[in-house]
Structures are given as structure tokens and as C-alpha cells.
Tab-separated table of C-alpha atoms and ligand atoms in Angstrom:
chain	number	residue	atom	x	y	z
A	1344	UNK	CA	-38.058	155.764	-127.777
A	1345	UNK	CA	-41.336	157.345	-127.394
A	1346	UNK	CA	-41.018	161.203	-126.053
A	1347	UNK	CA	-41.000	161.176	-121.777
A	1348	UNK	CA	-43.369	163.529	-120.386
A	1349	UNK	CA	-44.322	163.800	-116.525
A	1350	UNK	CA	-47.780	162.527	-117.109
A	1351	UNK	CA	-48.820	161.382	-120.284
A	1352	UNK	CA	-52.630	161.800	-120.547
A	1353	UNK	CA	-53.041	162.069	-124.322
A	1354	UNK	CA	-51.552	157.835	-124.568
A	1355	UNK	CA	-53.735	157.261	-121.509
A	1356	UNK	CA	-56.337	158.889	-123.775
A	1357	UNK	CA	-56.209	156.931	-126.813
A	1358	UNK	CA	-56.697	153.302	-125.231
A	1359	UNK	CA	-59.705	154.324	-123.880
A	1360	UNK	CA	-60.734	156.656	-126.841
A	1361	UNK	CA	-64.279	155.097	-127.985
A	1362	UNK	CA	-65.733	154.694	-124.510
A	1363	UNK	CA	-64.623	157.848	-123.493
A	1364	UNK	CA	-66.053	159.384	-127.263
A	1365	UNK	CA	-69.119	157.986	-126.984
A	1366	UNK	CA	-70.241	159.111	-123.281
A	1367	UNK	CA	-68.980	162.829	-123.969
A	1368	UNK	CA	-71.169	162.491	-127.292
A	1369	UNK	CA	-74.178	161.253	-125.221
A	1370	UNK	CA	-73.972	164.526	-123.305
A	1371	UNK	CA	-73.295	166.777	-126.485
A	1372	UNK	CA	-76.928	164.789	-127.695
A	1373	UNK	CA	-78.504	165.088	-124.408
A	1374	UNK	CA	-77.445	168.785	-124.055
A	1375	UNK	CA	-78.018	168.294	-120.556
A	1376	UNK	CA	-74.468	169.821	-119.664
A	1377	UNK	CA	-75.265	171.116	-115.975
A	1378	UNK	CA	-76.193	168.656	-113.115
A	1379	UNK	CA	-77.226	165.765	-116.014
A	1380	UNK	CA	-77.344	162.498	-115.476
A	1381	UNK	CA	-73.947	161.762	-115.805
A	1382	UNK	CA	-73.061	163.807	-112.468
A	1383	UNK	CA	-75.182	162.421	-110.558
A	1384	UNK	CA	-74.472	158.606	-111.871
A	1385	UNK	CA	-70.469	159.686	-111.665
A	1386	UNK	CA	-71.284	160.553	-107.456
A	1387	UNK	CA	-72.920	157.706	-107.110
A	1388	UNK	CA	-70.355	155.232	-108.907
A	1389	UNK	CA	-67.730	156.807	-106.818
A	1390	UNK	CA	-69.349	156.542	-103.102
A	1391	UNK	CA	-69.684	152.882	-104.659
A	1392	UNK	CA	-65.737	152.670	-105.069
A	1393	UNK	CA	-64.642	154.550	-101.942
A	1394	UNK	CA	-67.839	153.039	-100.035
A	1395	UNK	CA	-68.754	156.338	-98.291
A	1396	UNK	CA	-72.254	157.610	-97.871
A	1397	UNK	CA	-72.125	160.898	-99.508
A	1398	UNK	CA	-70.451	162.492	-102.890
A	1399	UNK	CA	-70.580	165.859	-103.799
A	1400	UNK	CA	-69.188	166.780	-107.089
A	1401	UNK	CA	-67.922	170.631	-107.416
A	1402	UNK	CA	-65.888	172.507	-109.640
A	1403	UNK	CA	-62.331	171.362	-108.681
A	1404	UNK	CA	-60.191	170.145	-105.547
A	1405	UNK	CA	-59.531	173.952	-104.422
A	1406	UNK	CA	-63.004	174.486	-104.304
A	1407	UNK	CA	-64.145	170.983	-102.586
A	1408	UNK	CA	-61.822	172.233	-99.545
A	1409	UNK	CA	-63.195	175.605	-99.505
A	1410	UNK	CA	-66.575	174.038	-99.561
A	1411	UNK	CA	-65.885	172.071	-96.697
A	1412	UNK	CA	-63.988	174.453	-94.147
A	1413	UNK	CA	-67.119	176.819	-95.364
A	1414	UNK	CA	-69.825	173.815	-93.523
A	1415	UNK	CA	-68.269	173.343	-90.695
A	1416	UNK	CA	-69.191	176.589	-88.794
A	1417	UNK	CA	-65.757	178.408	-88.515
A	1418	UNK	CA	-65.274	181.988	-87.276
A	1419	UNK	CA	-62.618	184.484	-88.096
A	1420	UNK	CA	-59.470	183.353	-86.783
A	1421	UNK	CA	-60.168	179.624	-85.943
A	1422	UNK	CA	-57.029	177.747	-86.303
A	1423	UNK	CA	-56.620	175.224	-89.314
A	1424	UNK	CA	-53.895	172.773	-88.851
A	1425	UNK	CA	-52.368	171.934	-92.067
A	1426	UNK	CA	-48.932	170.548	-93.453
A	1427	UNK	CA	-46.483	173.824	-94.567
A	1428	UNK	CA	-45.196	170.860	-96.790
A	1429	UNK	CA	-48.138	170.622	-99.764
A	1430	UNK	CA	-49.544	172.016	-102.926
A	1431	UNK	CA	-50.816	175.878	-101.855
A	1432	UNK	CA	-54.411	175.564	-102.543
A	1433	UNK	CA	-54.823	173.201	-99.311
A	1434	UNK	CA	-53.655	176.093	-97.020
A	1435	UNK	CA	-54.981	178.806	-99.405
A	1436	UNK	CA	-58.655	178.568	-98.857
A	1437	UNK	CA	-58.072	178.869	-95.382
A	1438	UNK	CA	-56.546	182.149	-95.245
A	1439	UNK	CA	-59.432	183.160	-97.926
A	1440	UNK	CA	-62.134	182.238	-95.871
A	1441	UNK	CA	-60.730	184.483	-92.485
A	1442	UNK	CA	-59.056	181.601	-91.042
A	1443	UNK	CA	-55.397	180.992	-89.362
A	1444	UNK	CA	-53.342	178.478	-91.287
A	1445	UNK	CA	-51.269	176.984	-88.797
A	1446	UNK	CA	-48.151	174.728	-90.408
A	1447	UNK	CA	-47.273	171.315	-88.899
A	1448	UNK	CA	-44.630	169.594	-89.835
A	1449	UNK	CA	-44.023	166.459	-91.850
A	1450	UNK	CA	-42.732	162.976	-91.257
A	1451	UNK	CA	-38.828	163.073	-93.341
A	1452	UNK	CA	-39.693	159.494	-94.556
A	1453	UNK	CA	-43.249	159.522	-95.946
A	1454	UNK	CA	-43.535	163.102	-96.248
A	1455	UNK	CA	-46.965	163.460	-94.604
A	1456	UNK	CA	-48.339	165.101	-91.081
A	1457	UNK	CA	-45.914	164.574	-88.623
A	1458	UNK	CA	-48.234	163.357	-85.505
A	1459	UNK	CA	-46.307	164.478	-82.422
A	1460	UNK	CA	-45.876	167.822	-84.132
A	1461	UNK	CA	-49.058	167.874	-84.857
A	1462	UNK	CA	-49.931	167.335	-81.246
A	1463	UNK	CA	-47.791	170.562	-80.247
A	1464	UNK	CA	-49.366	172.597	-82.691
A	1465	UNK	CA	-52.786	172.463	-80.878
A	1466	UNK	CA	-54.111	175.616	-79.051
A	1467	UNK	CA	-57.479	176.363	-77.710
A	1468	UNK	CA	-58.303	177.919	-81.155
A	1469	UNK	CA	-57.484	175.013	-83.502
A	1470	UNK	CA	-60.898	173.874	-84.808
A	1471	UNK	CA	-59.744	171.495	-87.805
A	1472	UNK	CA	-56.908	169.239	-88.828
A	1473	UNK	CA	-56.597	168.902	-92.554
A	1474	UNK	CA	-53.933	165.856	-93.525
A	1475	UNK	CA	-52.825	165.600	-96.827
A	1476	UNK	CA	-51.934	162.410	-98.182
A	1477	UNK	CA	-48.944	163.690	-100.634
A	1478	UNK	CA	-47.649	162.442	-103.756
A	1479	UNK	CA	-50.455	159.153	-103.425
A	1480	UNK	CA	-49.797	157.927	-99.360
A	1481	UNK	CA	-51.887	158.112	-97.025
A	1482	UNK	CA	-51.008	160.179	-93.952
A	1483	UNK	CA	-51.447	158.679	-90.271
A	1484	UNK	CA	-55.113	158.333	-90.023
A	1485	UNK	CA	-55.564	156.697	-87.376
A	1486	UNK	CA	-53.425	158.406	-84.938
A	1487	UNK	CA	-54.899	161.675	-86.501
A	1488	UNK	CA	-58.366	160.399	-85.712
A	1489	UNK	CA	-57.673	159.540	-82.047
A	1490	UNK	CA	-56.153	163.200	-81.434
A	1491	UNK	CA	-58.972	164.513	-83.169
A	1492	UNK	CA	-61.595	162.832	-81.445
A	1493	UNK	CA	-59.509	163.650	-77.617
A	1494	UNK	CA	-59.666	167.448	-78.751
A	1495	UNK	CA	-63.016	167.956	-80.393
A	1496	UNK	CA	-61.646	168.461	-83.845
A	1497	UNK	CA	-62.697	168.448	-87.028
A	1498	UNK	CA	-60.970	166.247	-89.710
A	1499	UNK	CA	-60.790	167.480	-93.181
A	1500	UNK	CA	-58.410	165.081	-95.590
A	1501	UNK	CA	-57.116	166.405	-98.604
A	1502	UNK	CA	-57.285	163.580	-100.845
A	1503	UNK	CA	-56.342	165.205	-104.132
A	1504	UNK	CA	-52.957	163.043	-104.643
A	1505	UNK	CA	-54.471	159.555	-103.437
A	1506	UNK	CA	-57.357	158.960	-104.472
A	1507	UNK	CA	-58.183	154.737	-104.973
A	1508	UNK	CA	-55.265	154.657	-101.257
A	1509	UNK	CA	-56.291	152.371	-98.866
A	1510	UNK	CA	-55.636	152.551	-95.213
A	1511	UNK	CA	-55.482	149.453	-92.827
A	1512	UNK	CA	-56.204	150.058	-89.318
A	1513	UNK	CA	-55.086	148.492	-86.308
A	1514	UNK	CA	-58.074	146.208	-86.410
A	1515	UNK	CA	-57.966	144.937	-89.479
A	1516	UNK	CA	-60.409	147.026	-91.055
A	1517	UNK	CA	-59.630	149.218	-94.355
A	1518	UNK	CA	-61.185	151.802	-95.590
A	1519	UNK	CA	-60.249	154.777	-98.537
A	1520	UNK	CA	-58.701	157.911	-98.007
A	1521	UNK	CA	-60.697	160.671	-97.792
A	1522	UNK	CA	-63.361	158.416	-96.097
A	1523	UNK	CA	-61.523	158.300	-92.844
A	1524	UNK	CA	-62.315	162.291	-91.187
A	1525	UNK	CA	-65.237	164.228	-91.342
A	1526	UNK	CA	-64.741	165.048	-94.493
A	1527	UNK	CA	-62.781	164.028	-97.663
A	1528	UNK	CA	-61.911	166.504	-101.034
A	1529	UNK	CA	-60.106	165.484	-104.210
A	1530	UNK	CA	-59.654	166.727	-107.403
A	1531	UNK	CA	-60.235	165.782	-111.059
A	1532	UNK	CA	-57.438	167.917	-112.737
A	1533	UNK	CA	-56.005	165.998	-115.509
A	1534	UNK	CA	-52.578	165.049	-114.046
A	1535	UNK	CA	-53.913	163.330	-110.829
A	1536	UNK	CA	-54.167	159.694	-110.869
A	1537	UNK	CA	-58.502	160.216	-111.905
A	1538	UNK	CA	-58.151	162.451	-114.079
A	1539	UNK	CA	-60.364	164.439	-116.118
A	1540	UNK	CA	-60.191	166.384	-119.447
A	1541	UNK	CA	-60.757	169.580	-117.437
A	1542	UNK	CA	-61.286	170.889	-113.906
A	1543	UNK	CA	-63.045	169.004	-111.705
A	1544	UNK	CA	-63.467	167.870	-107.741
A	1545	UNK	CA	-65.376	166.221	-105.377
A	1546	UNK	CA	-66.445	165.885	-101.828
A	1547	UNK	CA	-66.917	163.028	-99.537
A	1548	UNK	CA	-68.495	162.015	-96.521
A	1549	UNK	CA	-70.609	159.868	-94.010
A	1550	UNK	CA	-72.167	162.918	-92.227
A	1551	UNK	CA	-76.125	163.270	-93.681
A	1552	UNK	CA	-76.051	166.678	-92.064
A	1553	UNK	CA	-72.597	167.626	-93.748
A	1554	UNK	CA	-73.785	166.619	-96.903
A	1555	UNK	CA	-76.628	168.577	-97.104
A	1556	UNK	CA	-74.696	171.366	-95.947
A	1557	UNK	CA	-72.407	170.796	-98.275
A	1558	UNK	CA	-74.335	170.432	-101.348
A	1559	UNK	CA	-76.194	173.319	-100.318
A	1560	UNK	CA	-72.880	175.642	-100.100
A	1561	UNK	CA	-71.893	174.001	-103.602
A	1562	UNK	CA	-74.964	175.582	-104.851
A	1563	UNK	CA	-75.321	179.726	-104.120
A	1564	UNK	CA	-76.003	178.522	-100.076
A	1565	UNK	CA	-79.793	177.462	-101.877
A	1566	UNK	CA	-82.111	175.213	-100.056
A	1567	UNK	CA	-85.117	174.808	-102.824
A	1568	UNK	CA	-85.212	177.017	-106.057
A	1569	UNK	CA	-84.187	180.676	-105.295
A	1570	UNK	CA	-84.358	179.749	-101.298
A	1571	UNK	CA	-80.477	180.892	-100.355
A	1572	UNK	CA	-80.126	179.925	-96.601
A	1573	UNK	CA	-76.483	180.769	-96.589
A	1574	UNK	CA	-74.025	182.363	-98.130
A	1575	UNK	CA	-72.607	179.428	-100.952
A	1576	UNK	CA	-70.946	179.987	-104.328
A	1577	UNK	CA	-71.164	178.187	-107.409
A	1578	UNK	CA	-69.259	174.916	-107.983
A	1579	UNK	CA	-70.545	172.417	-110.319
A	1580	UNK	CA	-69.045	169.081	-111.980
A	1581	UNK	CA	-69.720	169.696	-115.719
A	1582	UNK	CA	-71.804	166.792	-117.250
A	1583	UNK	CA	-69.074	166.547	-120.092
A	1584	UNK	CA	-66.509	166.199	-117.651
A	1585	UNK	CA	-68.502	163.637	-115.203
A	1586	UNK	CA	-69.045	161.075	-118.525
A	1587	UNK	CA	-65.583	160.986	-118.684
A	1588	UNK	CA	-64.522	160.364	-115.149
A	1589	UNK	CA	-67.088	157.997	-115.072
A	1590	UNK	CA	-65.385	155.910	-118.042
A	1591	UNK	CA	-62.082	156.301	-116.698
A	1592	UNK	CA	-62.989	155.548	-112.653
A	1593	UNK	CA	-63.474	151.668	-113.847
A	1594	UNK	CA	-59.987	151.806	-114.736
A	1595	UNK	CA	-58.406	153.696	-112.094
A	1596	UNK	CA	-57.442	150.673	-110.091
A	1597	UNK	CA	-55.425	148.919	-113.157
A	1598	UNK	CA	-53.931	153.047	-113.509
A	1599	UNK	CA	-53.057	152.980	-109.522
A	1600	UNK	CA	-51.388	149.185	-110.640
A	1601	UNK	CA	-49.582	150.384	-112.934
A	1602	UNK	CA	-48.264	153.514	-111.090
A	1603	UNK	CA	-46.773	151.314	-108.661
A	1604	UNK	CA	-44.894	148.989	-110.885
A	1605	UNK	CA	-43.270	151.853	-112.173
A	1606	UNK	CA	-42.153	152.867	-108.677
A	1607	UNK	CA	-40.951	149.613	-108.339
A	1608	UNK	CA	-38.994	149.498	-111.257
A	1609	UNK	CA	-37.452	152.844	-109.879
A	1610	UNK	CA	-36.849	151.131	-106.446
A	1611	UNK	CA	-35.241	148.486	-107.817
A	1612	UNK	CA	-32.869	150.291	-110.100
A	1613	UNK	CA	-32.055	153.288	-107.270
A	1614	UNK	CA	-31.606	150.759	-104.060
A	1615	UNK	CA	-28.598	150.975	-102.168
A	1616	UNK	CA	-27.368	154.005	-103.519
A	1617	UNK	CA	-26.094	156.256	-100.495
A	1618	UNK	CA	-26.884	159.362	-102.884
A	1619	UNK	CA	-30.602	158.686	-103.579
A	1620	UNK	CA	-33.390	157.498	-101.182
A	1621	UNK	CA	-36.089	156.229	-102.489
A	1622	UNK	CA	-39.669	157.358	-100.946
A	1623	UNK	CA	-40.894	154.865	-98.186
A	1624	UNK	CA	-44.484	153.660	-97.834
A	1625	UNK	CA	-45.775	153.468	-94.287
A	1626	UNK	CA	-47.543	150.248	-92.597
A	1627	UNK	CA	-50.306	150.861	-92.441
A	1628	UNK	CA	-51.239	152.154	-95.947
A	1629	UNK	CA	-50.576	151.488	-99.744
A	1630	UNK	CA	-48.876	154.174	-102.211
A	1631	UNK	CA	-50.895	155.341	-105.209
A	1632	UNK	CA	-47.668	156.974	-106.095
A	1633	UNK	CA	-49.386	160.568	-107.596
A	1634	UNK	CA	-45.546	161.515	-107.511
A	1635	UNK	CA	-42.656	158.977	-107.857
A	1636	UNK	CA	-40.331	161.515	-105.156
A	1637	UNK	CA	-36.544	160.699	-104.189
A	1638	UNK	CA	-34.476	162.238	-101.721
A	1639	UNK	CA	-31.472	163.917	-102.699
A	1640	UNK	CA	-28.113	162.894	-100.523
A	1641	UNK	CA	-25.156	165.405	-101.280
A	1642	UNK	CA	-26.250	165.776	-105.218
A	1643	UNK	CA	-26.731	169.203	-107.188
A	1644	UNK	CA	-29.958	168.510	-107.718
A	1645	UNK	CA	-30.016	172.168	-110.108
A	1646	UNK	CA	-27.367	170.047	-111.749
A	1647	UNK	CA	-29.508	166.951	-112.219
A	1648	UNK	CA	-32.577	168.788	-113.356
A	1649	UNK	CA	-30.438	170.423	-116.001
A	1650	UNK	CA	-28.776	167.499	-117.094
A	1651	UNK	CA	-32.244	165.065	-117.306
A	1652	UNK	CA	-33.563	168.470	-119.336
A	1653	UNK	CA	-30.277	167.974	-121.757
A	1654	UNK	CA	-31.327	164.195	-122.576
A	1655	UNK	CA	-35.110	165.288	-122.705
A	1656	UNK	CA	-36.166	163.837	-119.107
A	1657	UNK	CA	-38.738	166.126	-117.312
A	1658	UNK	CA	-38.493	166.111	-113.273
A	1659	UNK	CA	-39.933	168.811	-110.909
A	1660	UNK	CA	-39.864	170.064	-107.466
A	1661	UNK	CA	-42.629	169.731	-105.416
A	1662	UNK	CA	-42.803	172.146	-103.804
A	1663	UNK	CA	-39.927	174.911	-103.814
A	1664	UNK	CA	-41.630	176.529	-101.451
A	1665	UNK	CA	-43.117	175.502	-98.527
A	1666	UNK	CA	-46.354	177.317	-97.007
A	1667	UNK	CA	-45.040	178.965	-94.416
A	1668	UNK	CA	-42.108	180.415	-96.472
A	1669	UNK	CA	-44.725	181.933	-99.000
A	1670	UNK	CA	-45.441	185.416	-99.631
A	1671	UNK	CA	-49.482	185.054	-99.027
A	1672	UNK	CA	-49.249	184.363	-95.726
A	1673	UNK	CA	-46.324	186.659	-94.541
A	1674	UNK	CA	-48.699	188.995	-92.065
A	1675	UNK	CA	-49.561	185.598	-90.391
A	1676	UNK	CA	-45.809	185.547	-89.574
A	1677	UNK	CA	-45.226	182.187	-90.626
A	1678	UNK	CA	-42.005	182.151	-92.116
A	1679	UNK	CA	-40.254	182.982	-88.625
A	1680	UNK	CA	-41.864	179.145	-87.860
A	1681	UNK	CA	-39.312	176.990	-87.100
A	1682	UNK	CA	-40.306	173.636	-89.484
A	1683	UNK	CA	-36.276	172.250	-89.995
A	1684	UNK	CA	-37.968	169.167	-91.591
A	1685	UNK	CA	-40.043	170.901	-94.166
A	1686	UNK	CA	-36.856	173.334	-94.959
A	1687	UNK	CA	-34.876	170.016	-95.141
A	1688	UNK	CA	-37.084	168.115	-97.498
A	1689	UNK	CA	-37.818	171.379	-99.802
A	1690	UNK	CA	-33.823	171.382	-100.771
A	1691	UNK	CA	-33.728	167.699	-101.373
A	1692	UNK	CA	-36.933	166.273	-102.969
A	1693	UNK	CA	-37.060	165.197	-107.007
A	1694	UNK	CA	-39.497	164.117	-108.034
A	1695	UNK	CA	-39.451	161.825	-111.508
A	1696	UNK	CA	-41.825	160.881	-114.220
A	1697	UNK	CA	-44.515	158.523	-113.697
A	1698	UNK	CA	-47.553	157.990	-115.462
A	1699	UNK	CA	-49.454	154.714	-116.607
A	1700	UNK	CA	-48.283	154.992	-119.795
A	1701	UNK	CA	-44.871	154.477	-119.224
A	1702	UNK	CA	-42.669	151.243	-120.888
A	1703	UNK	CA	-39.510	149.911	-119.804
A	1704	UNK	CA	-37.131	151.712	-122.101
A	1705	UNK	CA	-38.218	154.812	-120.706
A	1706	UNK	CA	-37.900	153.660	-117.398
A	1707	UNK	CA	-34.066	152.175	-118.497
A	1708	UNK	CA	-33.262	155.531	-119.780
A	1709	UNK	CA	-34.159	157.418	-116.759
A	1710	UNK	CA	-32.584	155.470	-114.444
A	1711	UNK	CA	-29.339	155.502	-116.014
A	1712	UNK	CA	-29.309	159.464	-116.582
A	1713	UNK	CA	-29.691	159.803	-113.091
A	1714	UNK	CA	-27.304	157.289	-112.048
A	1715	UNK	CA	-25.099	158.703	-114.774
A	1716	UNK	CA	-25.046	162.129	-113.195
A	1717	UNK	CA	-24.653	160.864	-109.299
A	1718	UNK	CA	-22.252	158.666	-109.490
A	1719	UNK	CA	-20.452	160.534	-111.803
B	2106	PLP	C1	-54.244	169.353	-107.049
B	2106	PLP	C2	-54.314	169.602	-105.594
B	2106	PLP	C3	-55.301	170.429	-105.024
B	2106	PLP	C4	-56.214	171.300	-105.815
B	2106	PLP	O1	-56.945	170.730	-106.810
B	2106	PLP	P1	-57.458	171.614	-108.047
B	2106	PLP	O2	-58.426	170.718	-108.706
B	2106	PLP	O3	-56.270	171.952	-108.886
B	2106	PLP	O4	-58.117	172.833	-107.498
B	2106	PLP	C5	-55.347	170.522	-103.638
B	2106	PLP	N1	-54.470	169.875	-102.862
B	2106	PLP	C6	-53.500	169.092	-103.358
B	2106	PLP	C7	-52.565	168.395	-102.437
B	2106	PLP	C8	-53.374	168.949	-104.742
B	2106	PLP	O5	-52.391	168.184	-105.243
């Protein structure tokens, strides 16, 4: 049996190898490596797949949400609604740029925004809602939208898990994540499902005066050459890394595909066991299935890590800890927040391999080491 590994890029890699060889080569010969053609033809190609207006690339998904709270004319203290439940970087930049993280709770089933918490959790300060559509589902849109819209919000979506998710509303229509608020971010690290061979990010939207704000900010705040309106930084796609995303975005619809079989094969093989639940996708949305994450019922799940480690089976926790339970953001008082959901989930969640790379006797092996150890 091949070697199991939480992602497998490197396999993912080699099928692709001469396309991929070729356009990074065609940059190395153009030596065009900042803002060359390939950027801007990578933007481009992807507003084509997500059908949004604007795409600005940027140095990596930390960065595209930083860029956007930074457009949207926040001061000092302005309240950022955000899931405690999620990778740190989404709540991060907020503190960094002056702001007030304030946690909201998730739904215990698909593990995003919970929306009547997220109703509670709005004062006259709260300026922006940022979902996050974790481990490849989308969060509630729609509902998100409406409360948005009644209380003059802004919606940023933090599309780094989900990128190729489609929403349905209750009209029929469908559209991508991160094309749904104000503003949409995602990242290009190598583990998410479009992956590059480096850092990379991107920002979307529909708004022409966003963009321009936007790509302004991206750029050192300049307007035309050495013209700085506002303050910016410096966050740029490299051309090497844009060739490459732009060879592997054809596929990413056939890698989303074959993310979910996988989770199906794990479905299958867990269902009505009373000791695992396996995740849930809500109505109104597909799963992209960035993480393949179970539910623990009365299991050691230190046990279980340990004994997948013993028969070489990776598995993480994401996360262990929960925003407002983190150090960073102690003087904001956070961790005195009552979020029983987020504290739940936190103890419970596993989550297993799953990459598009994986085969069946993999799959076999898994399941049966972690059926071994809970119904043992
Ligand atoms: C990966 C990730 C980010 C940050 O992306 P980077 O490219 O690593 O900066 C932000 N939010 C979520 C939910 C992520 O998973």
C-alpha cells in the first residue's frame, strides 16, 4: 500500500507534471516573474469559473482578508463578527488592523456560523460579518445576506476551504462561494483543494469601487506610479505561482469530484455507528470536503490519534483551540464568552485524510483502524 499522508500534493503533482513544467518554464523564459501575464490571465480564468466581476490576486488568504477589512472604511474598534470556531488567520487580521473580533457561534452539524447566534451577537458597533465556509461547506448565505442587508453590514466570506462550493438559493439560482457578500478571499496554499506550489490568495468581488480599492491597497495604497493615496502594503501573486494555478484550476472540479467520493466512501463505511458521526452537508449547498471531519461520541480520541499514528494513518484536530480561547486575544476578554457549542465541537472533531489522490485500499485500511479502535 502506497504511504497515507493528509494531502498528497507531490501524486497530485506528477499527473499533471508536463503542463504544469512547461507553464512555470514559460515564466522562467519570460522572466516576467511580477504581475506577468500569467497573473493577470490566472484572475481572469478564475472570475470566469466563479463568474464574479472582479479578481484580485495577492500574496496569500491571510493577506486577501486583511486586504479586504482594510477597503471597507473601518475605524478602531468596529466590531467584526466572525466564527471562534476556524483557522486563526480569519480572526487575526482583525485584531491587527485595530478591530474587535467578536466570536459567534457555530451550527453542531455543519460546523459553520450559527445564524440566530449570529443575530444576538449584533451591537450598534458591528460593521462586518465574515462567514467561513469550513472544511469545504458553505455557511448559510442566504440567511447571512438578509441579516446583513436589515443591519447595514458588510459581508466578507472567507472562502479559503471551499473554493469550486456552490450555493443554491431559495430561488433556484446558484452561485460560488465567496461570490455571495461583498467580498470573497481564498487562498492558494498547497493543501487547499486549488492549490499552489507556494503561497498564494485571491480576492473576489462584484463591487467596481471595491475592486479598485482593493487592488489599490494590494499595491503600497498606489493609484498611478509612485501616486500612494492610502496607506496599502505589498501583496502580489507570483507569476511562477499563477502558471501553475492556472494549469491546475481546469482540473479543480474533477479534484472537488474526487474529494467527495472519498467522503462517501467514508460515509458509507462509518454509517450507523453510535460512536462516530459523520459530517452533514446542508440543503442548500454542496461539500468540497477541504477536511473529511467526524464527530467523536464517547471515544478517546488521544487514543485514536495514537493508535492511527501506530499503523501509519495521519489525522488532525482542527482546531484545538478555538478563537476565543486563544492567547492573542485575551485583553479582548474573550475566553470568559460563553460559546458551549464551539467548546463542544473542539473536544470531539477528527478530522481524516483526504486528498484526490487517494485509492481504495487506503480508504479500506483507514476505515477499519478506526473501527478497530471504537468498537474495540
Ligand atoms: C488557509 C486559511 C486561511 C489563510 O490562508 P493562507 O494562505 O495560509 O494565509 C484563512 N482562513 C481559513 C479558514 C483557512 O483555512
Amino acid at each position: 500500500m502506497r504511504p497515507i499522508q493528509m494531502v498528497d500534493t507531490r501524486n497530485q503533482y506528477l499527473k499533471i507534471k508536463n503542463e504544469v513544467d512547461k507553464a512555470v518554464l514559460e515564466v522562467m523564459d519570460s522572466a516576467a516573474y511580477i504581475n506577468g501575464p500569467a497573473v493577470k490571465e490566472f484572475a481572469s480564468n478564475l472570475a470566469a469559473y466563479l463568474q464574479v466581476k472582479h479578481v484580485i490576486p495577492c500574496a496569500n488568504g491571510t493577506d486577501a482578508l486583511q486586504i479586504a477589512l482594510m477597503a471597507l472604511d473601518l475605524k478602531p474598534g468596529d466590531e467584526v463578527i466572525t466564527p471562534s470556531f476556524t483557522y486563526i488567520a480569519t480572526t487575526e487580521v482583525v485584531a491587527l488592523l485595530g478591530l474587535k473580533p467578536v466570536f459567534v457561534e457555530v451550527d453542531k452539524d455543519t460546523f459553520c456560523m450559527d445564524i440566530a447566534d449570529l443575530e444576538k451577537k449584533i451591537t450598534p458597533n458591528t460593521k462586518v460579518i465574515v462567514p467561513v465556509h469550513l472544511y469545504g461547506q458553505a455557511a448559510n448565505m442566504e440567511a447571512i445576506m438578509q441579516i446583513a442587508e436589515k443591519y447595514q453590514l458588510y459581508v466578507v466570506e472567507d472562502n479559503a476551504q471551499a473554493i469550486g462550493c456552490t450555493v443554491t438559493f431559495t430561488n433556484g439560482e446558484k452561485k460560488k462561494t465567496g461570490t455571495i457578500g461583498h467580498i470573497g478571499c481564498t487562498s492558494f496554499y498547497p493543501s487547499k483543494n486549488l492549490g499552489a506550489f507556494g503561497d498564494g490568495g485571491a480576492i473576489c468581488t462584484n463591487d467596481d469601487d471595491l475592486a479598485e480599492k482593493m487592488q489599490m491597497i494590494a499595491n503600497h495604497g498606489q493609484s498611478r506610479r509612485y501616486y500612494h493615496d492610502v496607506v496599502g502594503c505589498n501583496s502580489r501573486l507570483d507569476s511562477i505561482q499563477a502558471a501553475i494555478l492556472n494549469v491546475k484550476l481546469k482540473h479543480l472540479d474533477v479534484y472537488n469530484a474526487a474529494r467527495q467520493k472519498v467522503a462517501a466512501y467514508y460515509d458509507q463505511a462509518f454509517s450507523g455507528n453510535k460512536k462516530i458521526i459523520t459530517p452533514i452537508t446542508a440543503a442548500f449547498t454542496n461539500h468540497v470536503y477541504h477536511q473529511y471531519t467526524l464527530k467523536l461520541n464517547n471515544v478517546d480520541r488521544d487514543g485514536l490519534v495514537a493508535f492511527l499514528a501506530d499503523k501509519k494513518i495521519p489525522a488532525m484536530i482542527y482546531y484545538p483551540v478555538p478563537g476565543h480561547r486563544q492567547k492573542m486575544f485575551a485583553h479582548f476578554k474573550t475566553e470568559q464568552q460563553d460559546m458551549p457549542v464551539t467548546d463542544w465541537l473542539t473536544e470531539r472533531v477528527i478530522s481524516l485524510p483526504i486528498h484526490t489522490e487517494m485509492d481504495e485500499e487506503q480508504l479500506q485500511y483507514i476505515t477499519h483502524s478506526v473501527l478497530e479502535f471504537v468498537n474495540q
